[in-house]
Coordinates of C-alpha atoms in Angstrom, one line a residue:
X1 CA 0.1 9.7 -29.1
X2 CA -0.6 9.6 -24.9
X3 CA -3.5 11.8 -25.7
X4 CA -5.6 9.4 -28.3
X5 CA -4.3 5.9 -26.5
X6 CA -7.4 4.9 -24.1
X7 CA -5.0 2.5 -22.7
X8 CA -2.3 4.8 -21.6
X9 CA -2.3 4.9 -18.4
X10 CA -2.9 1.3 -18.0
X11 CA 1.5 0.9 -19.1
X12 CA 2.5 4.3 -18.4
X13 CA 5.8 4.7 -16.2
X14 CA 5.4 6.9 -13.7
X15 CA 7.6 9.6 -13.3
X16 CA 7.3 10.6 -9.7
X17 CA 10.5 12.9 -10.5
X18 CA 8.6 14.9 -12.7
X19 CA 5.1 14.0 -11.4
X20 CA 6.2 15.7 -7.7
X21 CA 7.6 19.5 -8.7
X22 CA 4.7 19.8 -11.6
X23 CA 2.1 18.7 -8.8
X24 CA 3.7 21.1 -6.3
X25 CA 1.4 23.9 -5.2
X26 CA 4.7 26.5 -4.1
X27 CA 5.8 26.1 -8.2
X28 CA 2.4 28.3 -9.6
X29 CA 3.9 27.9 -13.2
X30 CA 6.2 25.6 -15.0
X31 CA 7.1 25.2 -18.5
X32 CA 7.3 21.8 -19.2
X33 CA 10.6 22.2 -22.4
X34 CA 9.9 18.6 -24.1
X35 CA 10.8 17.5 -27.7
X36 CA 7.7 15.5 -29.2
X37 CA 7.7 12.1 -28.4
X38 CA 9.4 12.6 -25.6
X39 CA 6.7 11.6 -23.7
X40 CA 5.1 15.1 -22.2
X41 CA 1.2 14.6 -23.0
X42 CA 1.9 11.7 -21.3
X43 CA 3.3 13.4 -18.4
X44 CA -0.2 15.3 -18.3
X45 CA -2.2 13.4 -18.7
X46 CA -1.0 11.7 -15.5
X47 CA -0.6 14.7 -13.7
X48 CA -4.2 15.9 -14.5
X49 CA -5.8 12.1 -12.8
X50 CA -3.5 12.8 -9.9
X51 CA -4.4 16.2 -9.4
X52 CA -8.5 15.2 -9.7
X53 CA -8.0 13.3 -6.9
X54 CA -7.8 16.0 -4.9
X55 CA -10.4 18.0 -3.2
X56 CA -12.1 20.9 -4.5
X57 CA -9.8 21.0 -7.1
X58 CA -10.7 21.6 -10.9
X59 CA -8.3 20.2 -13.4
X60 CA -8.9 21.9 -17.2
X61 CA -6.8 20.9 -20.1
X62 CA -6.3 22.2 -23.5
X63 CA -4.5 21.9 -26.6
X64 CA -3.9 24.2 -29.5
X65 CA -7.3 22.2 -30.7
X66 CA -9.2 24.0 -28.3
X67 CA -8.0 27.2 -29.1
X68 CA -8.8 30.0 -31.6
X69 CA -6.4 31.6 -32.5
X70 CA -6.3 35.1 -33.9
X71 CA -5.0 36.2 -37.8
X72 CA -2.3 38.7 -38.3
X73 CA 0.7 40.3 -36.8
X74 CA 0.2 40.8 -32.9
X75 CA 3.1 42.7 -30.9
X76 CA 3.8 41.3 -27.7
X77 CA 1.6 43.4 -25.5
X78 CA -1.0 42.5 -27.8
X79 CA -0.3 38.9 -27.5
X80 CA -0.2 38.9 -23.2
X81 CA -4.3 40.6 -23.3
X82 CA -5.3 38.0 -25.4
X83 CA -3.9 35.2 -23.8
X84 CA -5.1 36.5 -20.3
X85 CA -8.4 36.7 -21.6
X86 CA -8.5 33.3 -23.1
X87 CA -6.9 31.4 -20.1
X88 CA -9.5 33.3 -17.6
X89 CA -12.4 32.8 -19.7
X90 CA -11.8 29.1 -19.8
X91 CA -11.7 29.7 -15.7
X92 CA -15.2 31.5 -15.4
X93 CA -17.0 29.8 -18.0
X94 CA -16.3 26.5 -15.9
X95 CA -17.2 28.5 -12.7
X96 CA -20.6 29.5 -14.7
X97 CA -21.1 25.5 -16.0
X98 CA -21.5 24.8 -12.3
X99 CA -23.6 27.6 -11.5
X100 CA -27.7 26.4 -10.4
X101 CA -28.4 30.0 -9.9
X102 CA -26.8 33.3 -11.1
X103 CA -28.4 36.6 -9.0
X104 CA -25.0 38.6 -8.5
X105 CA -23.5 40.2 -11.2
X106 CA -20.0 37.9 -11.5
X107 CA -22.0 34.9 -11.0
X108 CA -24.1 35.9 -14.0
X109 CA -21.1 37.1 -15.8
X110 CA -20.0 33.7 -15.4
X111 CA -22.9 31.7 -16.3
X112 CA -23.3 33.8 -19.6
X113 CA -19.6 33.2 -20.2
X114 CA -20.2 29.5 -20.4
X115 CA -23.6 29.8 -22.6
X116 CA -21.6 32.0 -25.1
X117 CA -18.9 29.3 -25.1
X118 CA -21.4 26.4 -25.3
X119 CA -20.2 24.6 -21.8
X120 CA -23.4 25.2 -20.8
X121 CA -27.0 25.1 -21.9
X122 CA -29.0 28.1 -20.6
X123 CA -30.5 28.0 -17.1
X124 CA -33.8 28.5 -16.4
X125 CA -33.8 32.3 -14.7
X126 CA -31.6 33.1 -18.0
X127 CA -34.2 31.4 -20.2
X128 CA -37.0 33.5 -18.4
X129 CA -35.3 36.9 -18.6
X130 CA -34.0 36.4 -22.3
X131 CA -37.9 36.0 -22.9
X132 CA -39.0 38.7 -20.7
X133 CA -37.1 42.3 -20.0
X134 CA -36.9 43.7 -16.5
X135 CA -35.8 47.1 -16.3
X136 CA -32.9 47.3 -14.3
X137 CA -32.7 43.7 -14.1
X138 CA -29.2 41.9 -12.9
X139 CA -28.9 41.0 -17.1
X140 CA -29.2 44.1 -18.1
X141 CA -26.8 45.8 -15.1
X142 CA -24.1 43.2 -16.0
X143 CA -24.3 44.4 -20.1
X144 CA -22.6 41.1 -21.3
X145 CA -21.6 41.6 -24.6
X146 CA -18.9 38.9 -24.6
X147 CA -15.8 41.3 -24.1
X148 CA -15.6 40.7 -19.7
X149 CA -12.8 42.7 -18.5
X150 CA -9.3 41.3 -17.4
X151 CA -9.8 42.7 -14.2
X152 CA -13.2 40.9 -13.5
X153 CA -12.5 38.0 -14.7
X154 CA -9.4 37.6 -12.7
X155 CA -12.2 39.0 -9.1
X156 CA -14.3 36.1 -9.9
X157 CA -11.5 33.4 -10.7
X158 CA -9.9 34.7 -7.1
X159 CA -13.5 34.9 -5.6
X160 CA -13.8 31.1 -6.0
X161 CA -13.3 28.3 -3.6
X162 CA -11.9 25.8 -5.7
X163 CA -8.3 25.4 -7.1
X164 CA -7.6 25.6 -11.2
X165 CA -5.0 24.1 -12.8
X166 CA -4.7 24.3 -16.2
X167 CA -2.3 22.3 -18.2
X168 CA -1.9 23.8 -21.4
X169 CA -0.5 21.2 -24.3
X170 CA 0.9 22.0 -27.7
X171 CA 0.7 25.2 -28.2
X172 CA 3.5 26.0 -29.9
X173 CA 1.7 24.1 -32.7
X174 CA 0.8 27.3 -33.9
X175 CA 4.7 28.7 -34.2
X176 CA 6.0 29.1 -37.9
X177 CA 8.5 31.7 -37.1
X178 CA 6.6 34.6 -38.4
X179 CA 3.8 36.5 -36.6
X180 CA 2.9 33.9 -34.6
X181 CA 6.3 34.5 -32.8
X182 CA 4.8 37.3 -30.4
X183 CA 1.8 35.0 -29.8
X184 CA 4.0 32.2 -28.0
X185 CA 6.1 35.2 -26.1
X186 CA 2.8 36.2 -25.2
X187 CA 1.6 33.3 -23.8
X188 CA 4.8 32.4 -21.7
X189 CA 4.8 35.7 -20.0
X190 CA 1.0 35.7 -19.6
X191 CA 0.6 32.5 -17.7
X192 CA 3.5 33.3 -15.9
X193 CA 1.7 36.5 -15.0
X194 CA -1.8 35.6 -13.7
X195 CA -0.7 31.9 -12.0
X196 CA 1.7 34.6 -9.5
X197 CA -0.7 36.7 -8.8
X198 CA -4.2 34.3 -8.8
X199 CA -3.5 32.6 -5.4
X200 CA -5.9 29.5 -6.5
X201 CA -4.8 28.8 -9.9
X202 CA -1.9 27.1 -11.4
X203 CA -0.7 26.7 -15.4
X204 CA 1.5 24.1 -16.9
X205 CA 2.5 24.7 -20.0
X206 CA 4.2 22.3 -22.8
X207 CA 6.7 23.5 -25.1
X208 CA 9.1 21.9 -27.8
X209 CA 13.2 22.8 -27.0
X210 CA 14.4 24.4 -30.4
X211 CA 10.8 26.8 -30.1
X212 CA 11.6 27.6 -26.9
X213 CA 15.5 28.3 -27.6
X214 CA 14.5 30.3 -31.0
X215 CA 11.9 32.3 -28.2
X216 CA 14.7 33.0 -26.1
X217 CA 17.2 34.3 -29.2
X218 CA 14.5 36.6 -30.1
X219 CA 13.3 38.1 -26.8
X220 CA 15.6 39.0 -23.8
X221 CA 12.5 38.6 -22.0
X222 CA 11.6 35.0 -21.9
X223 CA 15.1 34.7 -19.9
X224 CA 13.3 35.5 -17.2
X225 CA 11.0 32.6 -16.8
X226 CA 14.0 30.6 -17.1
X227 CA 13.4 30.1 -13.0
X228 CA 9.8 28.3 -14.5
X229 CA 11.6 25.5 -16.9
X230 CA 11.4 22.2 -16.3
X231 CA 12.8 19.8 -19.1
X232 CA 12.3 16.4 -19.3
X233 CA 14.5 13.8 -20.3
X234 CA 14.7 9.6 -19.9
X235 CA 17.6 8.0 -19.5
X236 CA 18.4 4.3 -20.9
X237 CA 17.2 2.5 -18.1
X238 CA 14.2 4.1 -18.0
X239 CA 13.4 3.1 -22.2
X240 CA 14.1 -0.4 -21.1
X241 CA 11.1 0.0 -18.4
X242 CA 9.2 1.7 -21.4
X243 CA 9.0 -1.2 -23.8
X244 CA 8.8 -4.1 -21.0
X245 CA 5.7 -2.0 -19.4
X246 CA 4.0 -2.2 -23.1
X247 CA 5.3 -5.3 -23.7
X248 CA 3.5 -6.7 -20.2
X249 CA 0.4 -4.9 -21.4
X250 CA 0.3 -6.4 -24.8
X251 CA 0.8 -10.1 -23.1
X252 CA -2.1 -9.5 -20.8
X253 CA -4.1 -8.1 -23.9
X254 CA -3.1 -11.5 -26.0
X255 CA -3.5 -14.6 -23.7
X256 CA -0.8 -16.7 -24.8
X257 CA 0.3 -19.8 -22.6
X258 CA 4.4 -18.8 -23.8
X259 CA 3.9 -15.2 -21.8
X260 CA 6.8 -14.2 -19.1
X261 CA 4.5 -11.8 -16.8
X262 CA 6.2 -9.1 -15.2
X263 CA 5.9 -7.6 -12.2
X264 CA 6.9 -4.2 -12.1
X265 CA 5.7 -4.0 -8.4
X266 CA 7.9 -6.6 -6.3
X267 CA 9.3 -5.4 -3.2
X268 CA 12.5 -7.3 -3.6
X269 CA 13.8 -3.9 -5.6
X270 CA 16.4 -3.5 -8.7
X271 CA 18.3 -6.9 -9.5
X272 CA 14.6 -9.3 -9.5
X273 CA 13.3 -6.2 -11.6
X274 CA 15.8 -5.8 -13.5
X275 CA 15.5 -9.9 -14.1
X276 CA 11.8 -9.9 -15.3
X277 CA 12.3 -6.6 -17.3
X278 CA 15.4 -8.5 -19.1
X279 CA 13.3 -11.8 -19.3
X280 CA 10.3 -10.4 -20.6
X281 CA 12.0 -8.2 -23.4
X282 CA 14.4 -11.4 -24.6
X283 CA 11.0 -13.4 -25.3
X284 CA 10.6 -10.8 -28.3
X285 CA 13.9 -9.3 -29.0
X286 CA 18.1 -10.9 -29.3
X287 CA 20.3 -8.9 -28.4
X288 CA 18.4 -5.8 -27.5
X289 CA 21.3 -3.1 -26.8
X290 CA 20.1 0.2 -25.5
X291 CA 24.0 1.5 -24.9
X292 CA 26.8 0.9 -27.1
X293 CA 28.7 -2.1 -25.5
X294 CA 32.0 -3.1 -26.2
X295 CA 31.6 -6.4 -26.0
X296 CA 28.5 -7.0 -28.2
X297 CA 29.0 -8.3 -31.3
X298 CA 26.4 -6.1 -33.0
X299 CA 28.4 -3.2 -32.2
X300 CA 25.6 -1.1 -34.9
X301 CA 23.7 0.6 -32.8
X302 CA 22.1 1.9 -29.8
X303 CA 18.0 2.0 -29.9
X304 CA 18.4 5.1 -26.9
X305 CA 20.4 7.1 -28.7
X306 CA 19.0 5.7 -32.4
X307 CA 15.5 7.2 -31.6
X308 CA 16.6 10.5 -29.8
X309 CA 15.8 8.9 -26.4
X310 CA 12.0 9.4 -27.0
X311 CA 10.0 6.4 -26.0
X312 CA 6.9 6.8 -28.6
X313 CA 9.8 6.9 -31.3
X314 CA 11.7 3.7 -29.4
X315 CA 7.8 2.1 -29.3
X316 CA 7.2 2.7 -33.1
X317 CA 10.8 1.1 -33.8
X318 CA 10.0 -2.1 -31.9
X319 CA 6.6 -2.1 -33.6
X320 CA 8.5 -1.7 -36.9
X321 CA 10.9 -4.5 -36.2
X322 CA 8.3 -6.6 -34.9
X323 CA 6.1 -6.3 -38.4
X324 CA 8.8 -7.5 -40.3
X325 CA 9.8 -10.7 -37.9
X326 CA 7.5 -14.0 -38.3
X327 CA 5.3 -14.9 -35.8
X328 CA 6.6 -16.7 -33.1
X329 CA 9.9 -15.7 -33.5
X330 CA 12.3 -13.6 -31.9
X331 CA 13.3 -10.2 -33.7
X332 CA 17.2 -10.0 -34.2
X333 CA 19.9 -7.9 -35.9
X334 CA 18.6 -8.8 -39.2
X335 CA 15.4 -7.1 -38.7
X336 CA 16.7 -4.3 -36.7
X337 CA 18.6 -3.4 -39.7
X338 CA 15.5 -3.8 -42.0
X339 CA 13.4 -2.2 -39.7
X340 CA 15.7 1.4 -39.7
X341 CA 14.7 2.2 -43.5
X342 CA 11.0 2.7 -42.8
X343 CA 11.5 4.1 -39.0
X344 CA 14.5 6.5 -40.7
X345 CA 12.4 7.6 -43.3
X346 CA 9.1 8.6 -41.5
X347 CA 12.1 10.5 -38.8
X348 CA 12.6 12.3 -42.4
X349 CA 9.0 13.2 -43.0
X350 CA 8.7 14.1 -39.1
X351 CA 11.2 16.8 -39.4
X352 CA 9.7 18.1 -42.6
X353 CA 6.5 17.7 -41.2
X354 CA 7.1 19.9 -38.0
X355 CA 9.6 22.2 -39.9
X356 CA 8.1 22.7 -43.3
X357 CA 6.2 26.1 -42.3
X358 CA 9.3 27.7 -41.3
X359 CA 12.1 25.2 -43.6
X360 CA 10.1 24.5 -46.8
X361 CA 12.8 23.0 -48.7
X362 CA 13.7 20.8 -45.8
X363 CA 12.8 17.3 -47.2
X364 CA 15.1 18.1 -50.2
X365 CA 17.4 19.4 -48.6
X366 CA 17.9 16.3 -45.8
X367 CA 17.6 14.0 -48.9
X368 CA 20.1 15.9 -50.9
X369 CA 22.7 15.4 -48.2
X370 CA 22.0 11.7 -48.0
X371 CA 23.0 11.1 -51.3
X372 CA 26.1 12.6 -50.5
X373 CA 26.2 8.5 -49.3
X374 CA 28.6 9.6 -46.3
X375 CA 28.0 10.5 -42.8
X376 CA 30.3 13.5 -41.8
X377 CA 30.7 16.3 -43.5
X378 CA 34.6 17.2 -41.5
X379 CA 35.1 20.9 -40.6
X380 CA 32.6 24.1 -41.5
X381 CA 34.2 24.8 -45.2
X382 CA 33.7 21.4 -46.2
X383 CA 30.2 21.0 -44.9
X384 CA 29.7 24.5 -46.7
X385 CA 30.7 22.8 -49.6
X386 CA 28.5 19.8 -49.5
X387 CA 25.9 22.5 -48.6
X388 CA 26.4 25.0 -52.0
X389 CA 26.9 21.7 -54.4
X390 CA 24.1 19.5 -53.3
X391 CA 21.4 22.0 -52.4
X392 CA 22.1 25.3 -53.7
X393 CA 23.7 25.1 -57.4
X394 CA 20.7 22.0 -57.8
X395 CA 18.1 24.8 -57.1
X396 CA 16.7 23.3 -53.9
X397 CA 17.3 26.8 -52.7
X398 CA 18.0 29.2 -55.4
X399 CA 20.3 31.9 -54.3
X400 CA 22.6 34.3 -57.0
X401 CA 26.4 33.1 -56.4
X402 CA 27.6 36.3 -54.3
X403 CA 25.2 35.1 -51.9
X404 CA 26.0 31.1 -52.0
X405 CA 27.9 31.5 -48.5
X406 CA 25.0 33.8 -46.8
X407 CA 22.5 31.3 -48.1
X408 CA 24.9 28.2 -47.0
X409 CA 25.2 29.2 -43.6
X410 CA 21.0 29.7 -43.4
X411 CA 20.6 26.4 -44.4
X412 CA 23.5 24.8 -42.2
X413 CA 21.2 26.5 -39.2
X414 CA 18.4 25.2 -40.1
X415 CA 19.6 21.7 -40.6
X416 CA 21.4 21.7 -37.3
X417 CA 17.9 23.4 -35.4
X418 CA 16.2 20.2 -36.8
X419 CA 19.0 18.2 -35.4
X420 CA 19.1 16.0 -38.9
X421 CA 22.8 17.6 -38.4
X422 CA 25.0 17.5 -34.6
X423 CA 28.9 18.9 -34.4
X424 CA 31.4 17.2 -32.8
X425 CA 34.6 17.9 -31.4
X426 CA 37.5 15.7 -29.8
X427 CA 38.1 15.9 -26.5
X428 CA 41.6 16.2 -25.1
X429 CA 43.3 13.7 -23.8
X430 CA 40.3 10.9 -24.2
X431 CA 41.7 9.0 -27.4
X432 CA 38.9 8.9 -30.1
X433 CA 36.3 9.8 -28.2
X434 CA 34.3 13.1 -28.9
X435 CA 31.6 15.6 -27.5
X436 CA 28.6 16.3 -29.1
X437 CA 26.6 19.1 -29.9
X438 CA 22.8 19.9 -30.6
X439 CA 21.1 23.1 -31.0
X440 CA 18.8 23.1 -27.9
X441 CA 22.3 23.6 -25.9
X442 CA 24.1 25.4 -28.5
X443 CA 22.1 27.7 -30.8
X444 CA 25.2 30.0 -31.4
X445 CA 27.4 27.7 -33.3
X446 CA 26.9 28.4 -37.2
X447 CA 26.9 32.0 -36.2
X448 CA 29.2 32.4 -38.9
X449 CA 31.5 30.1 -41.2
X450 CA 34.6 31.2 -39.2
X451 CA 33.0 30.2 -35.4
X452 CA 34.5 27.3 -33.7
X453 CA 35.8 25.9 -37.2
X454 CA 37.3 23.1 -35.7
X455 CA 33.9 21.5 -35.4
X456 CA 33.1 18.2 -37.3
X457 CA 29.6 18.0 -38.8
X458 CA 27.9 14.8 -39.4
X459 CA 24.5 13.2 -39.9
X460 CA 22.3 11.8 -36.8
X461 CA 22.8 8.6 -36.1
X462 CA 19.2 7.8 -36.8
X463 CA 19.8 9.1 -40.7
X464 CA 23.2 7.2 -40.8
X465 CA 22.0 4.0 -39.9
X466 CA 18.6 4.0 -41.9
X467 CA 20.3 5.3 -45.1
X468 CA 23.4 2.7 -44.3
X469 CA 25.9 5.2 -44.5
X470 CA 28.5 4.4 -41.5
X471 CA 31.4 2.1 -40.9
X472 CA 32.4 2.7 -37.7
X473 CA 32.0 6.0 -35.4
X474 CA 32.1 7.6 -31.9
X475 CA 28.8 8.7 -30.3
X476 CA 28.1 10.2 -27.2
X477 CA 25.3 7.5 -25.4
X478 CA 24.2 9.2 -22.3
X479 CA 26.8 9.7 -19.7
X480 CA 29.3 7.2 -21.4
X481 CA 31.3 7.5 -24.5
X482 CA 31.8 4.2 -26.3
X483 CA 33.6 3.2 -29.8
X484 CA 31.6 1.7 -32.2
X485 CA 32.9 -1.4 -34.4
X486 CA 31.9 -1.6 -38.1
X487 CA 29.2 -2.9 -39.7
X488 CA 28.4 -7.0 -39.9
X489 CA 25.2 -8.9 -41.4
X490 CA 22.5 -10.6 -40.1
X491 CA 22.0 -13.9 -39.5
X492 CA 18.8 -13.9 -41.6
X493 CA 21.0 -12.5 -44.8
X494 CA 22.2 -9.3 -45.7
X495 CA 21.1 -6.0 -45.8

């Protein structure tokens, strides 16, 4: 992850589209909507070294790590106080670090803030008057007991000269679907609330697509910061830049006298770029399709569209492949095929990693629809089906028979929110081509067994090509549509 990588920013592609509205002072909150992996620590991390190089400005991040988070069921209201109070007491208590002095009651407020939160070690006029007790002393007017109002934090946030950001990572880590529902609402309309009306602060804030979908489902209100959303998204082109940037860093890392250096940097623009990125990524990899091309003779897959268009997935795929090729020799179809059983299965234990809280029985229930040993399912009753056979009459999910179509449609949802599942449909008039569907842009399908029945359900591509299970298929790859041919082996044997 962007976040542990010391190296980072050393092969990071900079995303001035991005990098420009979340730096822009008239935006005072965005919502960064990001799947993981997609690249979004990233993003802040390079937004917070911009941003520090800017004067009298004071950059503070934090990541569900940081945070405590409170126990039991919170309403919404509940949820907005304590999120104001932790975002401005991470404010002051940096105002009270850099306090020399504290003789007024906020700045004391403030430097006491920070001692309680251990950002600072006790000054010496605090050290003195712990020791000795003034009567009506600025200590004893200001009464700290920890609990600062709202209302005075937010005075001495607005009283200070310097500018805040604070980019706020991950904290939908905490989201299960139960009580910790209100506590993400919470937080969305609370930074929303102070960055308007604080003049010298400004809050990004990360959150994952099917959490903040599932937010807006649940609470009318979080339409409202719609106006605040920013998502992020690469396209092919910009995966290929991905890999040859970390590929250039690895070269310049391992002297090698073989090395093709690129330079990213040429003012001679897009085809001598283009050239070096091509060059440097043929020196490792044949045949290294990032769109489905009609004219390749692989014709299996497309790495873009394979790893969900996230680059740390496409980077752990090429690592993957690269593991399994010997030294000095170039990776090809052979090994990409090897390499999608180990990189499909830990996609498997991802999902079930980031869904078990709210899906417990979703590694059984992905692996139960494998075996199937198909990739589509056709139309709703047949997927419902697959869905009562494999999962529900095994006792993956017990459930008495008058509810087996209830309990069949819960677990289509949740298979489709994870997107292990995507419908389909054909489109008029385009031959065999289809469009595609995902939760994050429709969460209403699977309403009910009889909605939009015409839909075709089928495994991700990811799923189908680790767990071999297609012959030939249409998939959407960006903007184009292409056909995809069937299957052929490697050169290094089969698979």
């Amino acid at each position: 992850m962007a976040q542990e990588d010391p190296n980072f920013l050393e092969y990071a592609l900079i995303r001035n589209e991005y990098l420009t509205p979340l730096s822009d002072t008239d935006s005072k909150v965005i919502i960064l909507n990001a799947a993981r992996g997609s690249g979004k620590s990233g993003l802040l991390i390079s937004l917070s070294e911009n941003l520090k190089k800017q004067k009298d400005t004071i950059v503070i991040n934090q990541d569900y790590r940081d945070m405590t988070f409170p126990r039991g069921e919170l309403s919404v209201n509940e949820a907005i106080n304590y999120w104001k109070n932790i975002i401005l007491s991470k404010i002051v208590s940096h105002i009270g670090q850099c306090k020399g002095w504290a003789i007024l009651d906020d700045d004391i407020t403030a430097v006491e803030l920070a001692e309680s939160l251990g950002v600072k070690n006790k000054n010496l006029l605090t050290t003195i008057l712990d020791r000795l007790k003034f009567k009506g002393s600025p200590v004893e007017k200001c009464d700290f007991d920890g609990n600062i109002p709202i209302e005075k934090m937010s005075r001495i946030v607005a009283t200070s000269e310097n500018r805040y950001w604070l980019l706020l990572d991950e904290m939908d880590d905490i989201y299960d679907n139960g009580d910790e529902i209100n506590l993400l609402i919470g937080l969305l309309q609370a930074v929303a609330y102070l960055a308007v009306r604080l003049e010298n602060v400004w809050i990004r804030v990360t959150i994952r697509p099917h959490i903040l979908t599932s937010l807006r489902v649940s609470n009318g209100t979080i339409q409202k910061l719609n106006e605040h959303e920013l998502s992020l998204s690469w396209s092919k082109e910009q995966l290929i830049e991905v890999i040859a940037k970390r590929l250039d860093f690895y070269q310049k890392k391992c002297s090698s006298e073989n090395q093709f250096p690129l330079d990213l940097a040429m003012v001679d623009a897009n085809k001598q770029k283009e050239s070096e990125k091509t060059r440097l990524i043929s020196n490792y990899f044949e045949d290294f399709d990032m769109s489905f091309s009609e004219q390749s003779a692989s014709g299996y897959r497309a790495f873009a569209t394979l790893c969900f268009y996230r680059p740390r997935w496409l980077i752990e795929f090429c690592k993957e492949v690269r593991k399994i090729t010997s030294e000095g020799n170039k990776s090809n179809l052979y090994h990409y095929k090897r390499a999608f059983v180990p990189f499909g299965n830990r996609r498997i234990q991802f999902i079930s990693g980031e869904f078990n809280k709210t899906i417990p029985y979703i590694e059984a229930a992905m692996n139960a629809l494998i075996a199937v040993g198909v990739s589509g399912f056709g139309k709703s009753k047949k997927l419902r089906s697959v869905i009562i056979n494999q999962i529900i009459k095994t006792n993956i999910v017990e459930a008495p028979e008058n509810a087996h179509q209830r309990v069949a449609l819960e677990i289509a949802k949740n298979m489709y929110r994870t997107e292990f599942l995507r419908g389909k449909s054909k489109i008029s008039g385009a031959g065999g081509y289809h469009r595609f569907y995902y939760f994050v842009d429709r969460p209403d399908l699977l309403s009910s067994w009889q909605q939009e029945a015409d839909i075709l359900w089928e495994i991700h591509p990811t799923f189908q090509r680790a767990f071999n299970l297609i012959d030939s298929q249409t998939y959407k790859v960006s903007e184009d549509v292409k056909l995809v041919g069937k299957k052929i082996q490697g050169e290094e044997g089969t698979f």
